[in-house]
JSON list of C-alpha atoms in Angstrom, two decimals:
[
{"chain": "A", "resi": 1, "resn": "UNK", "atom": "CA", "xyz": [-65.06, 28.49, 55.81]},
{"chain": "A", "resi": 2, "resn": "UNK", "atom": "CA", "xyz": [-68.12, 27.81, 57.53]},
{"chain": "A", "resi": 3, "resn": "UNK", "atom": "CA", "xyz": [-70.56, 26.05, 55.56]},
{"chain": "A", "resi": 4, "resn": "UNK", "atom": "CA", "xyz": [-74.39, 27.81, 55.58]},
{"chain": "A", "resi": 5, "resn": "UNK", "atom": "CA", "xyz": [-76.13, 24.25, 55.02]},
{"chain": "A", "resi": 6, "resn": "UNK", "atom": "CA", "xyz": [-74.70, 22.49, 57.72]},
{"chain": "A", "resi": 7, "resn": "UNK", "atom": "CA", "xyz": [-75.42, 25.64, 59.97]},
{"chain": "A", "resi": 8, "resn": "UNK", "atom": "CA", "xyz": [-78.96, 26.32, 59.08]},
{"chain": "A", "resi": 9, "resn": "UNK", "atom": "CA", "xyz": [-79.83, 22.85, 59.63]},
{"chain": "A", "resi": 10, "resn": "UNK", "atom": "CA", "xyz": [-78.40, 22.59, 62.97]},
{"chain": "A", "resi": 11, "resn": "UNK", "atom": "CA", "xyz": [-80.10, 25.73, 63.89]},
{"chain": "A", "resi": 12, "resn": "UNK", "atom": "CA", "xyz": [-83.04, 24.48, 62.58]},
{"chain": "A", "resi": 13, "resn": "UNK", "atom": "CA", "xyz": [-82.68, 21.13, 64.82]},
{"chain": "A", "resi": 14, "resn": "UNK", "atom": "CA", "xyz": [-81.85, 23.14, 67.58]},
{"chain": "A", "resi": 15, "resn": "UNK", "atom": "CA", "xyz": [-85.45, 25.42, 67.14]},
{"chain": "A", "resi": 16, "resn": "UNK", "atom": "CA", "xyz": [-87.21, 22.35, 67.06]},
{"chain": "A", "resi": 17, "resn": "UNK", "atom": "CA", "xyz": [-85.69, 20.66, 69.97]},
{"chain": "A", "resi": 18, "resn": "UNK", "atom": "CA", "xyz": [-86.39, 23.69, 71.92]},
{"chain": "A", "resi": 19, "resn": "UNK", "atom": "CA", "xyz": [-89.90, 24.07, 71.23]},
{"chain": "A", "resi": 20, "resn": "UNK", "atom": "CA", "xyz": [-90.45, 20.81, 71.59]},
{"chain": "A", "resi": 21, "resn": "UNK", "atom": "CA", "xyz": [-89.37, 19.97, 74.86]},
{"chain": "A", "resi": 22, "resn": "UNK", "atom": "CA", "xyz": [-89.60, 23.43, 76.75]},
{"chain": "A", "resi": 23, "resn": "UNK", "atom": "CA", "xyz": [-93.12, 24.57, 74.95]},
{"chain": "A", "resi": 24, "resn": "UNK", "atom": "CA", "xyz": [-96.31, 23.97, 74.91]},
{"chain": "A", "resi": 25, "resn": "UNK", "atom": "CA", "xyz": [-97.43, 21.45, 72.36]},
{"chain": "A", "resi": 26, "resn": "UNK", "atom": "CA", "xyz": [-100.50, 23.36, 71.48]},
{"chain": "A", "resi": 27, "resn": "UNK", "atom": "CA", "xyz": [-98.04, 25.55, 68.97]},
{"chain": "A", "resi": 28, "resn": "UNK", "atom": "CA", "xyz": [-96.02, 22.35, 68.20]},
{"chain": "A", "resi": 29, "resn": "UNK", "atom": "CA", "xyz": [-96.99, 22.13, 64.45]},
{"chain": "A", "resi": 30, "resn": "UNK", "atom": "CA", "xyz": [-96.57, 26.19, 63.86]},
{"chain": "A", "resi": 31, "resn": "UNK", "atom": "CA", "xyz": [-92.83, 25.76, 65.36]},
{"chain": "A", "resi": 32, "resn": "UNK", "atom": "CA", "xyz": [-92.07, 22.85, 63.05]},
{"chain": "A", "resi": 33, "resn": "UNK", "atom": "CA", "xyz": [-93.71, 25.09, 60.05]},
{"chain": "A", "resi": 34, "resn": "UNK", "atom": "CA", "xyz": [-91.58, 27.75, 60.92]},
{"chain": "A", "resi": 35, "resn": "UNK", "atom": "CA", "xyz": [-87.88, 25.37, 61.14]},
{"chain": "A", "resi": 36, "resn": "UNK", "atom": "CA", "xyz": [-88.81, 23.82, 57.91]},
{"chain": "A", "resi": 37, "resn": "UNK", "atom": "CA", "xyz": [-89.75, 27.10, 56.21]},
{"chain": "A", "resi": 38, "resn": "UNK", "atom": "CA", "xyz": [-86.42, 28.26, 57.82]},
{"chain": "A", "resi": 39, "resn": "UNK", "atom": "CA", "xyz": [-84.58, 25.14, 56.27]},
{"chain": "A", "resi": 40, "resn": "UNK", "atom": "CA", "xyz": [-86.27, 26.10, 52.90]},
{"chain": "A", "resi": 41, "resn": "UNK", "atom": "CA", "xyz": [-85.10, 29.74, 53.04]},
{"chain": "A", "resi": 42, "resn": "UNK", "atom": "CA", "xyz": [-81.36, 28.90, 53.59]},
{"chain": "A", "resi": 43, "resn": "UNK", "atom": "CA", "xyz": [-82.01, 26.19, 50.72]},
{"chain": "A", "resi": 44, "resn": "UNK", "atom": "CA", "xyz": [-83.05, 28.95, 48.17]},
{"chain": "A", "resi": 45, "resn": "UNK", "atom": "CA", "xyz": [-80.65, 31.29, 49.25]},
{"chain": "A", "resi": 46, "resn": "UNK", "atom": "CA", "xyz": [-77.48, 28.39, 49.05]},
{"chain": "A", "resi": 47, "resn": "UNK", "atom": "CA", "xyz": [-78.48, 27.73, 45.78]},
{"chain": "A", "resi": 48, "resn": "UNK", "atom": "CA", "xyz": [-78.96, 31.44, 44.53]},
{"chain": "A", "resi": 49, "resn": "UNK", "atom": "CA", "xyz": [-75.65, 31.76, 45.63]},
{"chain": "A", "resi": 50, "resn": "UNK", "atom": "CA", "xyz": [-74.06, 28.07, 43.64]},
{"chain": "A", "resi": 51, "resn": "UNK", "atom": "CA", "xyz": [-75.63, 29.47, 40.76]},
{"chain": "A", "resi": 52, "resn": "UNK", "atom": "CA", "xyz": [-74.48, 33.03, 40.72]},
{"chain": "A", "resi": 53, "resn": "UNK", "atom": "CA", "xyz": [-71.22, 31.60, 40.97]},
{"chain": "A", "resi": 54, "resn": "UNK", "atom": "CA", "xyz": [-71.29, 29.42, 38.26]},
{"chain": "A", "resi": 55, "resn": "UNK", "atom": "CA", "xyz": [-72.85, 32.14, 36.06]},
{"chain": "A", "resi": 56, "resn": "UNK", "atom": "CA", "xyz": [-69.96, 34.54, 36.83]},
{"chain": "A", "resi": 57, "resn": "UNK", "atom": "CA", "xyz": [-67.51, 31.44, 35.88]},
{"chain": "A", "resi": 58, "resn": "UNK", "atom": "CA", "xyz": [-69.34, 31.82, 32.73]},
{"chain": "A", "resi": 59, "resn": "UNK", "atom": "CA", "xyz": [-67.77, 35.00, 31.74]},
{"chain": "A", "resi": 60, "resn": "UNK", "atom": "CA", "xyz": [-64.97, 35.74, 29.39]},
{"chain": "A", "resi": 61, "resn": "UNK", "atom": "CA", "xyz": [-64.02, 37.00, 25.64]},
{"chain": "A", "resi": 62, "resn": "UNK", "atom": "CA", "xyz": [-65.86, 35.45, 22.94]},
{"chain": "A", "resi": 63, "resn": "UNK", "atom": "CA", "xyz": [-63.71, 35.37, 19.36]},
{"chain": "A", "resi": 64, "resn": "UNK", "atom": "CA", "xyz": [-65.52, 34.39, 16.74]},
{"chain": "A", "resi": 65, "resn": "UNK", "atom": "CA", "xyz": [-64.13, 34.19, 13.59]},
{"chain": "A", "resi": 66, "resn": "UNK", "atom": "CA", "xyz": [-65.73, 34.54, 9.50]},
{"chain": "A", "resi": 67, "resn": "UNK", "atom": "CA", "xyz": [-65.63, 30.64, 9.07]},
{"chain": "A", "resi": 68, "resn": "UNK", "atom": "CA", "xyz": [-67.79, 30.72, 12.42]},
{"chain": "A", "resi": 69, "resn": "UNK", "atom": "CA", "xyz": [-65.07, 29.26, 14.76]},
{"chain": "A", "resi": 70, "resn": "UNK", "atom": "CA", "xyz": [-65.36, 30.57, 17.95]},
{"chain": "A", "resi": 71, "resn": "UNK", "atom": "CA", "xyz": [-62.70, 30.78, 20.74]},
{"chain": "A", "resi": 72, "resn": "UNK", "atom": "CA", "xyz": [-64.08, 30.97, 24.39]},
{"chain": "A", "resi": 73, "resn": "UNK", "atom": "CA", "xyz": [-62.17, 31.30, 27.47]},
{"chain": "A", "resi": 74, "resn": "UNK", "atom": "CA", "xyz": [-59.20, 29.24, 25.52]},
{"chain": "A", "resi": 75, "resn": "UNK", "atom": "CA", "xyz": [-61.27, 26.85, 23.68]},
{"chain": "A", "resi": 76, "resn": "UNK", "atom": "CA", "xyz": [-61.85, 26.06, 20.64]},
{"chain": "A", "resi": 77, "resn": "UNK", "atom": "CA", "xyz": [-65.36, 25.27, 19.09]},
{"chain": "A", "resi": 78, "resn": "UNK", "atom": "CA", "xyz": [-68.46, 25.91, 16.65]},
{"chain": "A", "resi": 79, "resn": "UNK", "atom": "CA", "xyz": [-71.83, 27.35, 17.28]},
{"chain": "A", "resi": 80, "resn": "UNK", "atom": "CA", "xyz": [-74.45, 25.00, 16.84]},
{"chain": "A", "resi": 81, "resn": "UNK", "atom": "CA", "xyz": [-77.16, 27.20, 16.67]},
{"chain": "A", "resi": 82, "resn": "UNK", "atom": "CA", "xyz": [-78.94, 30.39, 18.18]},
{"chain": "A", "resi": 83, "resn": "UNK", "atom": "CA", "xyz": [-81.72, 28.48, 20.43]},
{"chain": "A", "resi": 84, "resn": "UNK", "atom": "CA", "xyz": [-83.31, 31.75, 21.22]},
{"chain": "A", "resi": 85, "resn": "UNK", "atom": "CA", "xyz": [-83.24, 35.26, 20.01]},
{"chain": "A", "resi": 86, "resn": "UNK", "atom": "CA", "xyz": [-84.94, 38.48, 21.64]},
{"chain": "A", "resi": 87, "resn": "UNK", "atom": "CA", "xyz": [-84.02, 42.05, 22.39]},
{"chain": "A", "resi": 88, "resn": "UNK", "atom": "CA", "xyz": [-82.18, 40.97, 25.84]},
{"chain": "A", "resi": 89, "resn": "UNK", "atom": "CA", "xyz": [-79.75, 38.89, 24.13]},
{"chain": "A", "resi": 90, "resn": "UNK", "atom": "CA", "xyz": [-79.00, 35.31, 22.57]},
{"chain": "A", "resi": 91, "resn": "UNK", "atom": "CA", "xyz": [-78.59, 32.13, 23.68]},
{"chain": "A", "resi": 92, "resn": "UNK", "atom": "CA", "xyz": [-76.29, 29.79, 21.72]},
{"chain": "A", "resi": 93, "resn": "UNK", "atom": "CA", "xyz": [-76.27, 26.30, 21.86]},
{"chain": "A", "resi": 94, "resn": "UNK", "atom": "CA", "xyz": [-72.02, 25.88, 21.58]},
{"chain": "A", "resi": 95, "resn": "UNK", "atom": "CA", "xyz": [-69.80, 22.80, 20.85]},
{"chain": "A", "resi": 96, "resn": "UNK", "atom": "CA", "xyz": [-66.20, 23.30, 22.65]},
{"chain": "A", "resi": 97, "resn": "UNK", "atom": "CA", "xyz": [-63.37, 21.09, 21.18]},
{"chain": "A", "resi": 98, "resn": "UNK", "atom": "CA", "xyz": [-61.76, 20.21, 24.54]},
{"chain": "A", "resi": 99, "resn": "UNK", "atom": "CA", "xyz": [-65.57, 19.87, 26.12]},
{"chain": "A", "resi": 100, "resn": "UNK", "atom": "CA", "xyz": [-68.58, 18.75, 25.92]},
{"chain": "A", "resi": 101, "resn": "UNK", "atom": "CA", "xyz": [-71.62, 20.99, 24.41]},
{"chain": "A", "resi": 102, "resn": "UNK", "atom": "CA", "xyz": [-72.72, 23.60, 26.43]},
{"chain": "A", "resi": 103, "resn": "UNK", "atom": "CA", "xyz": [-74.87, 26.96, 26.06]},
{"chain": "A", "resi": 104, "resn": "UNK", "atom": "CA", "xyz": [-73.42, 30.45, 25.86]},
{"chain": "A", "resi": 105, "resn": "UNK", "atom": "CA", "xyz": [-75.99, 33.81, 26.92]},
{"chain": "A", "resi": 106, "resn": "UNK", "atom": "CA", "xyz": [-74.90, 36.73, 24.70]},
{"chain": "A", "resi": 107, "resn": "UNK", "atom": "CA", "xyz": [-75.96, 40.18, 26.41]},
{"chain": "A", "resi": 108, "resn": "UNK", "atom": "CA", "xyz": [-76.24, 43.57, 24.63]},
{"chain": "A", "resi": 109, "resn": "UNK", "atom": "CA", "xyz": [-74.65, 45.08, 27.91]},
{"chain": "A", "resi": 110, "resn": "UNK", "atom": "CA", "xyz": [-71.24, 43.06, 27.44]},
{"chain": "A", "resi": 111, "resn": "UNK", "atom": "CA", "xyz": [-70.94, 44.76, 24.50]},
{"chain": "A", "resi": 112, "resn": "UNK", "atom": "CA", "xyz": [-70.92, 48.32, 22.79]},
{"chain": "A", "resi": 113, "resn": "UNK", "atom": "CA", "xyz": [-74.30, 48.86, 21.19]},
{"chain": "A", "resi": 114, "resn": "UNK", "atom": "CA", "xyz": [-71.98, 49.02, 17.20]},
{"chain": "A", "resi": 115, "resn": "UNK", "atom": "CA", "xyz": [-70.20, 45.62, 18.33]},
{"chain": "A", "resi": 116, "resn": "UNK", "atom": "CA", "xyz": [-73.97, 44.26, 19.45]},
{"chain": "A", "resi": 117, "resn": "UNK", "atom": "CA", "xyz": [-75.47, 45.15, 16.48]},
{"chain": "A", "resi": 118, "resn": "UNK", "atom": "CA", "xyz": [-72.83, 43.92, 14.35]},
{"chain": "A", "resi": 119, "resn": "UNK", "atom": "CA", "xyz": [-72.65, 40.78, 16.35]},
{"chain": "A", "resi": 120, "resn": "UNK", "atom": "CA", "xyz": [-76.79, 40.31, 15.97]},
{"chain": "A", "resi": 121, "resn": "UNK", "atom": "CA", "xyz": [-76.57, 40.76, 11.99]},
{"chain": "A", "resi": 122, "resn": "UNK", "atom": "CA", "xyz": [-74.13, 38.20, 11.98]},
{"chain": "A", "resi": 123, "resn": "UNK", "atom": "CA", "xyz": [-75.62, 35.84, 13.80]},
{"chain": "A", "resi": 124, "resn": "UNK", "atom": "CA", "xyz": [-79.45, 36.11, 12.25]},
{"chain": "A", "resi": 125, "resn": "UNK", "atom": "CA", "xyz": [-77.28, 35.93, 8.78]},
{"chain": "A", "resi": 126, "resn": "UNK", "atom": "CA", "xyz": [-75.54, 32.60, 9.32]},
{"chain": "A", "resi": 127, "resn": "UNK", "atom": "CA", "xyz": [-78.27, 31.09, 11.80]},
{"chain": "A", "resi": 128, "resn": "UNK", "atom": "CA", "xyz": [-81.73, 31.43, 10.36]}
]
């Protein structure tokens, strides 16, 4: 698979050697503006795209159990605590027993709104 850095770049190299030796140098710096903002562009949009997928490797069934064990795509751990709490969801700062500690983003839309609710007493019960 063709990698999008190593092809923007080029193409950026490629603008720039262009309009530097077959222009005129009056518009040099505007050409070099527009390569780097190109560079930056296919930056943002690599990363958008490294962090969507590691969002979407965040997904999976959360068990939690009454003495507040949880099990998480096949692991075992605790909830620390609930680091923040609004209408949109919660995030919870989680301890894994086979990994480090890591955060979990609860959303009311993975849910039905009886298992959200249930879920959101629970959790403003046991983590004040």
């Amino acid at each position: 698979m063709l990698n999008l850095g190593y092809l923007s770049i080029a193409f950026a190299l490629f603008l720039s050697a262009y309009f530097l030796l077959l222009s005129d140098h009056r518009y040099l710096f505007s050409y070099l503006t527009i390569a780097l903002l190109w560079l930056w562009g296919e930056y943002l949009l690599c990363e958008w795209w490294r962090r969507y997928q590691v969002i979407m490797s965040q997904q999976g069934v959360l068990i939690i159990s009454m003495d507040q064990s949880i099990c998480w795509q096949g692991y075992f751990g605790t909830i620390i605590e609930v680091r923040f709490r609004s209408r949109w969801g919660y995030l919870l700062k989680i301890e894994l027993l086979e990994c480090t500690q890591g955060w979990l983003w609860l959303d009311p839309s993975m849910t039905t709104d009886e298992q959200y609710r249930t879920l959101a007493l629970w959790l403003n019960q046991h983590y004040r």
